[in-house]
């Protein structure tokens, strides 16, 4: 594989060792031909076995340990720019906490903390959408910290319930709480409130109208605003299938790259006016009843599935490095190449496509060989390629367990 720009003056460092680390490291490899470090006490087998990713071991992901690891890498490569990437709220917060102590050769770009915190709250995000002419679903906010009974919802059932902010809530996954709830009646909703209060959770929860339709009515948009405030990357895709494991519900596992210029333009205006910097990722859903495009989430990061943009011709890590290392701004990369991004087997994916026109498009793309799995890299070693294949095949079991057949609600 020939990189977009072969260079030896940068050293990528990625916080964490999950599958998205592999995707980001692959983007760096394809952009610049460089290997990446990842900082974690361990990584998934795919990451650990890769020949273009090296672990910098820490005992824990506490601020002190992460800072020590970054300093060690920076000292090892004093003539290089150490490009630091984090792709979750807690890891970005870690970087913010240690920022003043980072070596001079470490560079990164995240949105201003106050702006990121504001949009990470789904209530605030909905207010932003209304201001900039973006549709959202009917929503009620439940304040679990308040004492006394919680009033019944006025939104017709079934409804969707989810935390307004995920920062504190993610710790509850280990206790059996779900990322998103599909709720059939008031008794079920009341039980959720009781369970949450029972474990001392005091955050806000959202109750929202259910936007019907299966996963194929979901869209994803990824944007990048450079360090001068200009748009540096835009990408979009039609989602075909999302993960349905309880703690991963809503994460796309298959998408077709598809430009969305009108929505890009509206989002660009919003991002610039709120002072955004860095990556932003949006989840949307098309309402089958009236065709409205409903904005569901604003994620202040590049997103775990960002390799879809790379497949479409706009490598996010290339854009990042050209901005924060080379000082090249004002060049906007656009993902325009029609590609199928999938982490599940094509045969399994086809089972979930019920729209004849979409199925025809899918079959055409597959027949033309325009299919990519971010976890199956032909330039990696045999062991990593084997683990990538096993991860792909493991979805057969997962979907049989959690979502054996497509439904009209995606639940």
CSV table of C-alpha atoms in Angstrom, one decimal, residues 8-280:
chain,number,residue,atom,x,y,z
A,8,UNK,CA,8.7,10.2,9.2
A,9,UNK,CA,8.3,13.4,11.2
A,10,UNK,CA,5.2,12.4,13.1
A,11,UNK,CA,4.4,9.8,15.8
A,12,UNK,CA,0.7,9.0,16.4
A,13,UNK,CA,-0.4,8.1,19.9
A,14,UNK,CA,-4.0,6.8,20.5
A,15,UNK,CA,-5.5,6.5,24.0
A,16,UNK,CA,-7.2,3.1,24.6
A,17,UNK,CA,-7.0,-0.3,23.0
A,18,UNK,CA,-10.5,-1.1,21.6
A,19,UNK,CA,-11.4,-1.8,18.0
A,20,UNK,CA,-11.6,1.9,17.1
A,21,UNK,CA,-7.9,2.2,18.0
A,22,UNK,CA,-7.2,-0.2,15.1
A,23,UNK,CA,-9.3,1.9,12.8
A,24,UNK,CA,-7.5,5.1,13.7
A,25,UNK,CA,-4.1,3.5,13.4
A,26,UNK,CA,-5.0,2.2,10.0
A,27,UNK,CA,-5.9,5.7,8.9
A,28,UNK,CA,-2.5,6.9,10.0
A,29,UNK,CA,-0.9,4.0,8.2
A,30,UNK,CA,-2.7,4.7,4.9
A,31,UNK,CA,-2.2,8.5,5.2
A,32,UNK,CA,1.5,8.6,6.1
A,33,UNK,CA,2.9,5.1,6.3
A,34,UNK,CA,3.6,5.4,10.0
A,35,UNK,CA,3.0,3.1,12.9
A,36,UNK,CA,1.1,4.1,16.0
A,37,UNK,CA,1.4,3.7,19.7
A,38,UNK,CA,-1.7,3.0,21.8
A,39,UNK,CA,-1.8,3.6,25.6
A,40,UNK,CA,-3.6,1.1,27.7
A,41,UNK,CA,-2.9,-1.7,30.1
A,42,UNK,CA,-4.1,-4.1,27.4
A,43,UNK,CA,-5.8,-4.1,24.0
A,44,UNK,CA,-8.2,-6.3,22.1
A,45,UNK,CA,-6.5,-9.2,20.3
A,46,UNK,CA,-6.7,-7.4,16.9
A,47,UNK,CA,-4.8,-4.4,18.3
A,48,UNK,CA,-2.3,-6.4,20.2
A,49,UNK,CA,-1.4,-8.6,17.2
A,50,UNK,CA,-1.2,-5.7,14.6
A,51,UNK,CA,2.2,-5.1,13.0
A,52,UNK,CA,1.6,-1.3,12.8
A,53,UNK,CA,0.5,-0.7,16.4
A,54,UNK,CA,2.7,-0.8,19.5
A,55,UNK,CA,1.4,-0.8,23.1
A,56,UNK,CA,2.8,1.7,25.6
A,57,UNK,CA,1.7,-0.1,28.8
A,58,UNK,CA,0.1,1.6,31.8
A,59,UNK,CA,-1.2,0.2,35.0
A,60,UNK,CA,-4.4,2.1,34.6
A,61,UNK,CA,-5.8,5.0,32.5
A,62,UNK,CA,-5.5,7.5,35.4
A,63,UNK,CA,-4.2,10.9,34.5
A,64,UNK,CA,-0.8,10.3,36.0
A,65,UNK,CA,-0.2,7.1,34.2
A,66,UNK,CA,-1.3,8.4,30.8
A,67,UNK,CA,0.9,11.5,31.2
A,68,UNK,CA,3.9,9.3,32.1
A,69,UNK,CA,3.3,7.1,29.0
A,70,UNK,CA,3.0,10.1,26.7
A,71,UNK,CA,6.1,11.7,28.1
A,72,UNK,CA,8.0,8.4,27.5
A,73,UNK,CA,7.0,8.3,23.9
A,74,UNK,CA,7.7,12.0,23.3
A,75,UNK,CA,11.2,11.5,24.9
A,76,UNK,CA,11.8,8.6,22.6
A,77,UNK,CA,10.9,10.7,19.5
A,78,UNK,CA,12.2,14.2,20.3
A,79,UNK,CA,12.5,15.2,16.6
A,80,UNK,CA,8.9,14.2,15.8
A,81,UNK,CA,5.5,15.7,16.4
A,82,UNK,CA,3.6,13.3,18.7
A,83,UNK,CA,0.0,13.4,17.4
A,84,UNK,CA,-2.4,12.6,20.3
A,85,UNK,CA,-5.8,11.2,19.5
A,86,UNK,CA,-8.6,10.3,21.9
A,87,UNK,CA,-12.0,9.0,20.9
A,88,UNK,CA,-14.2,9.0,24.0
A,89,UNK,CA,-15.4,11.6,26.5
A,90,UNK,CA,-13.3,10.2,29.4
A,91,UNK,CA,-10.1,10.1,27.4
A,92,UNK,CA,-10.6,13.6,26.0
A,93,UNK,CA,-11.1,14.7,29.6
A,94,UNK,CA,-7.8,13.0,30.6
A,95,UNK,CA,-6.0,15.0,27.9
A,96,UNK,CA,-7.6,18.2,29.1
A,97,UNK,CA,-6.5,17.5,32.7
A,98,UNK,CA,-2.8,16.9,31.8
A,99,UNK,CA,-2.5,19.4,28.9
A,100,UNK,CA,-0.3,21.9,30.8
A,101,UNK,CA,2.2,19.1,31.6
A,102,UNK,CA,2.5,17.6,28.1
A,103,UNK,CA,5.9,17.9,26.3
A,104,UNK,CA,6.3,20.6,23.7
A,105,UNK,CA,6.3,18.2,20.8
A,106,UNK,CA,2.9,16.8,21.6
A,107,UNK,CA,0.0,18.2,19.5
A,108,UNK,CA,-3.7,17.6,19.4
A,109,UNK,CA,-7.0,19.3,18.6
A,110,UNK,CA,-10.2,19.0,20.6
A,111,UNK,CA,-13.1,21.4,20.9
A,112,UNK,CA,-13.1,23.9,23.7
A,113,UNK,CA,-14.1,22.2,26.9
A,114,UNK,CA,-17.1,24.4,27.6
A,115,UNK,CA,-18.5,24.0,24.1
A,116,UNK,CA,-17.9,20.3,24.1
A,117,UNK,CA,-19.6,19.9,27.5
A,118,UNK,CA,-22.5,22.0,26.4
A,119,UNK,CA,-23.3,19.9,23.2
A,120,UNK,CA,-22.7,16.6,24.9
A,121,UNK,CA,-25.9,17.2,26.9
A,122,UNK,CA,-28.7,16.1,24.6
A,123,UNK,CA,-31.0,18.7,25.9
A,124,UNK,CA,-28.7,21.5,24.9
A,125,UNK,CA,-28.1,19.8,21.6
A,126,UNK,CA,-31.8,19.9,20.9
A,127,UNK,CA,-32.0,23.6,21.6
A,128,UNK,CA,-29.1,24.2,19.2
A,129,UNK,CA,-30.9,22.2,16.5
A,130,UNK,CA,-34.0,24.3,16.9
A,131,UNK,CA,-31.9,27.4,16.5
A,132,UNK,CA,-30.3,26.3,13.3
A,133,UNK,CA,-33.3,24.7,11.6
A,134,UNK,CA,-32.6,21.1,12.3
A,135,UNK,CA,-35.4,18.8,13.3
A,136,UNK,CA,-35.4,16.8,16.6
A,137,UNK,CA,-37.9,14.3,18.1
A,138,UNK,CA,-40.4,15.2,20.7
A,139,UNK,CA,-38.7,14.9,24.1
A,140,UNK,CA,-39.3,15.2,27.8
A,141,UNK,CA,-36.5,15.6,30.4
A,142,UNK,CA,-36.6,13.6,33.6
A,143,UNK,CA,-34.6,14.9,36.5
A,144,UNK,CA,-33.7,11.8,38.6
A,145,UNK,CA,-32.0,13.9,41.2
A,146,UNK,CA,-35.2,15.5,42.2
A,147,UNK,CA,-37.1,13.9,45.1
A,148,UNK,CA,-40.6,12.6,44.9
A,149,UNK,CA,-42.5,10.6,42.2
A,150,UNK,CA,-41.8,11.2,38.5
A,151,UNK,CA,-44.9,12.3,36.5
A,152,UNK,CA,-46.1,9.9,33.8
A,153,UNK,CA,-44.9,10.8,30.3
A,154,UNK,CA,-47.2,12.6,27.9
A,155,UNK,CA,-45.6,11.1,24.9
A,156,UNK,CA,-47.5,8.1,23.4
A,157,UNK,CA,-46.0,4.7,23.8
A,158,UNK,CA,-43.8,3.1,22.7
A,159,UNK,CA,-41.1,5.6,23.6
A,160,UNK,CA,-37.3,5.6,23.8
A,161,UNK,CA,-35.4,6.5,27.0
A,162,UNK,CA,-31.7,7.3,27.2
A,163,UNK,CA,-29.4,9.3,29.4
A,164,UNK,CA,-29.0,13.0,28.6
A,165,UNK,CA,-25.3,12.7,29.1
A,166,UNK,CA,-23.2,9.5,28.9
A,167,UNK,CA,-20.2,10.6,30.9
A,168,UNK,CA,-21.4,9.2,34.3
A,169,UNK,CA,-23.9,6.7,32.9
A,170,UNK,CA,-21.3,4.5,31.2
A,171,UNK,CA,-20.3,3.1,34.6
A,172,UNK,CA,-23.7,1.5,34.9
A,173,UNK,CA,-23.3,-0.8,31.9
A,174,UNK,CA,-21.5,-3.3,34.1
A,175,UNK,CA,-24.6,-3.4,36.4
A,176,UNK,CA,-26.9,-4.3,33.5
A,177,UNK,CA,-28.2,-0.9,32.5
A,178,UNK,CA,-28.7,-0.3,28.7
A,179,UNK,CA,-27.4,2.4,26.5
A,180,UNK,CA,-31.0,3.0,25.1
A,181,UNK,CA,-34.3,1.6,26.3
A,182,UNK,CA,-37.3,0.8,24.1
A,183,UNK,CA,-40.3,1.2,26.5
A,184,UNK,CA,-43.7,-0.2,25.9
A,185,UNK,CA,-45.8,1.2,28.8
A,186,UNK,CA,-45.7,3.5,31.8
A,187,UNK,CA,-45.1,0.6,34.3
A,188,UNK,CA,-41.9,-0.3,32.4
A,189,UNK,CA,-40.8,3.3,32.4
A,190,UNK,CA,-41.5,3.6,36.1
A,191,UNK,CA,-39.4,0.5,36.8
A,192,UNK,CA,-36.4,2.1,34.9
A,193,UNK,CA,-36.7,5.2,37.1
A,194,UNK,CA,-36.8,3.0,40.2
A,195,UNK,CA,-33.8,1.0,39.2
A,196,UNK,CA,-31.7,4.1,38.4
A,197,UNK,CA,-32.5,5.7,41.6
A,198,UNK,CA,-31.8,2.5,43.4
A,199,UNK,CA,-28.1,2.6,42.3
A,200,UNK,CA,-27.9,6.3,43.2
A,201,UNK,CA,-27.9,7.7,39.6
A,202,UNK,CA,-28.8,11.4,39.7
A,203,UNK,CA,-28.3,12.4,36.1
A,204,UNK,CA,-31.0,13.5,33.7
A,205,UNK,CA,-32.8,11.1,31.4
A,206,UNK,CA,-34.7,11.7,28.1
A,207,UNK,CA,-38.0,10.2,27.1
A,208,UNK,CA,-38.5,10.6,23.3
A,209,UNK,CA,-41.0,9.7,20.7
A,210,UNK,CA,-40.1,6.6,18.8
A,211,UNK,CA,-39.1,7.4,15.2
A,212,UNK,CA,-40.1,4.3,13.5
A,213,UNK,CA,-38.3,2.5,10.7
A,214,UNK,CA,-35.4,0.0,10.7
A,215,UNK,CA,-31.7,0.7,10.8
A,216,UNK,CA,-31.6,1.6,7.1
A,217,UNK,CA,-33.3,4.9,7.9
A,218,UNK,CA,-30.4,6.0,10.0
A,219,UNK,CA,-27.7,8.4,8.7
A,220,UNK,CA,-24.3,9.4,10.0
A,221,UNK,CA,-22.4,12.7,9.4
A,222,UNK,CA,-18.8,13.4,10.3
A,223,UNK,CA,-17.2,16.9,10.1
A,224,UNK,CA,-13.9,18.5,11.0
A,225,UNK,CA,-13.3,22.2,11.8
A,226,UNK,CA,-9.7,23.1,11.6
A,227,UNK,CA,-7.7,25.2,14.1
A,228,UNK,CA,-8.5,28.4,12.3
A,229,UNK,CA,-12.3,27.7,12.3
A,230,UNK,CA,-12.6,26.6,8.7
A,231,UNK,CA,-14.3,23.4,7.5
A,232,UNK,CA,-11.6,20.7,6.9
A,233,UNK,CA,-13.6,17.5,6.3
A,234,UNK,CA,-17.1,16.4,5.5
A,235,UNK,CA,-18.5,12.9,5.2
A,236,UNK,CA,-21.8,11.2,5.4
A,237,UNK,CA,-23.3,7.8,5.0
A,238,UNK,CA,-26.6,5.9,4.9
A,239,UNK,CA,-26.5,3.3,7.7
A,240,UNK,CA,-27.6,-0.2,6.8
A,241,UNK,CA,-27.2,-1.9,10.2
A,242,UNK,CA,-26.4,-0.9,13.7
A,243,UNK,CA,-25.0,-2.9,16.6
A,244,UNK,CA,-27.8,-4.3,18.8
A,245,UNK,CA,-25.9,-5.5,21.8
A,246,UNK,CA,-27.4,-3.7,24.9
A,247,UNK,CA,-24.3,-1.6,25.6
A,248,UNK,CA,-23.5,-0.8,22.0
A,249,UNK,CA,-26.9,-0.2,20.6
A,250,UNK,CA,-26.9,2.4,17.9
A,251,UNK,CA,-23.3,2.1,16.8
A,252,UNK,CA,-23.2,1.6,13.0
A,253,UNK,CA,-21.6,-1.6,11.8
A,254,UNK,CA,-22.5,-1.1,8.1
A,255,UNK,CA,-22.9,2.0,6.0
A,256,UNK,CA,-22.9,3.2,2.4
A,257,UNK,CA,-20.9,6.4,1.9
A,258,UNK,CA,-23.4,9.0,0.6
A,259,UNK,CA,-22.8,12.8,0.3
A,260,UNK,CA,-25.4,15.1,2.0
A,261,UNK,CA,-24.5,18.7,0.9
A,262,UNK,CA,-27.6,20.4,2.2
A,263,UNK,CA,-27.2,19.0,5.7
A,264,UNK,CA,-23.4,19.6,5.6
A,265,UNK,CA,-24.1,23.3,4.9
A,266,UNK,CA,-26.5,23.7,7.9
A,267,UNK,CA,-24.1,21.9,10.3
A,268,UNK,CA,-21.1,23.9,9.1
A,269,UNK,CA,-22.9,27.2,10.0
A,270,UNK,CA,-23.8,25.8,13.4
A,271,UNK,CA,-20.3,24.5,14.2
A,272,UNK,CA,-18.6,27.8,13.1
A,273,UNK,CA,-20.9,30.0,15.1
A,274,UNK,CA,-20.5,28.0,18.4
A,275,UNK,CA,-16.7,28.1,18.0
A,276,UNK,CA,-16.2,24.4,17.4
A,277,UNK,CA,-12.8,22.9,16.7
A,278,UNK,CA,-11.8,19.4,15.7
A,279,UNK,CA,-14.1,16.5,14.9
A,280,UNK,CA,-17.9,16.2,15.3
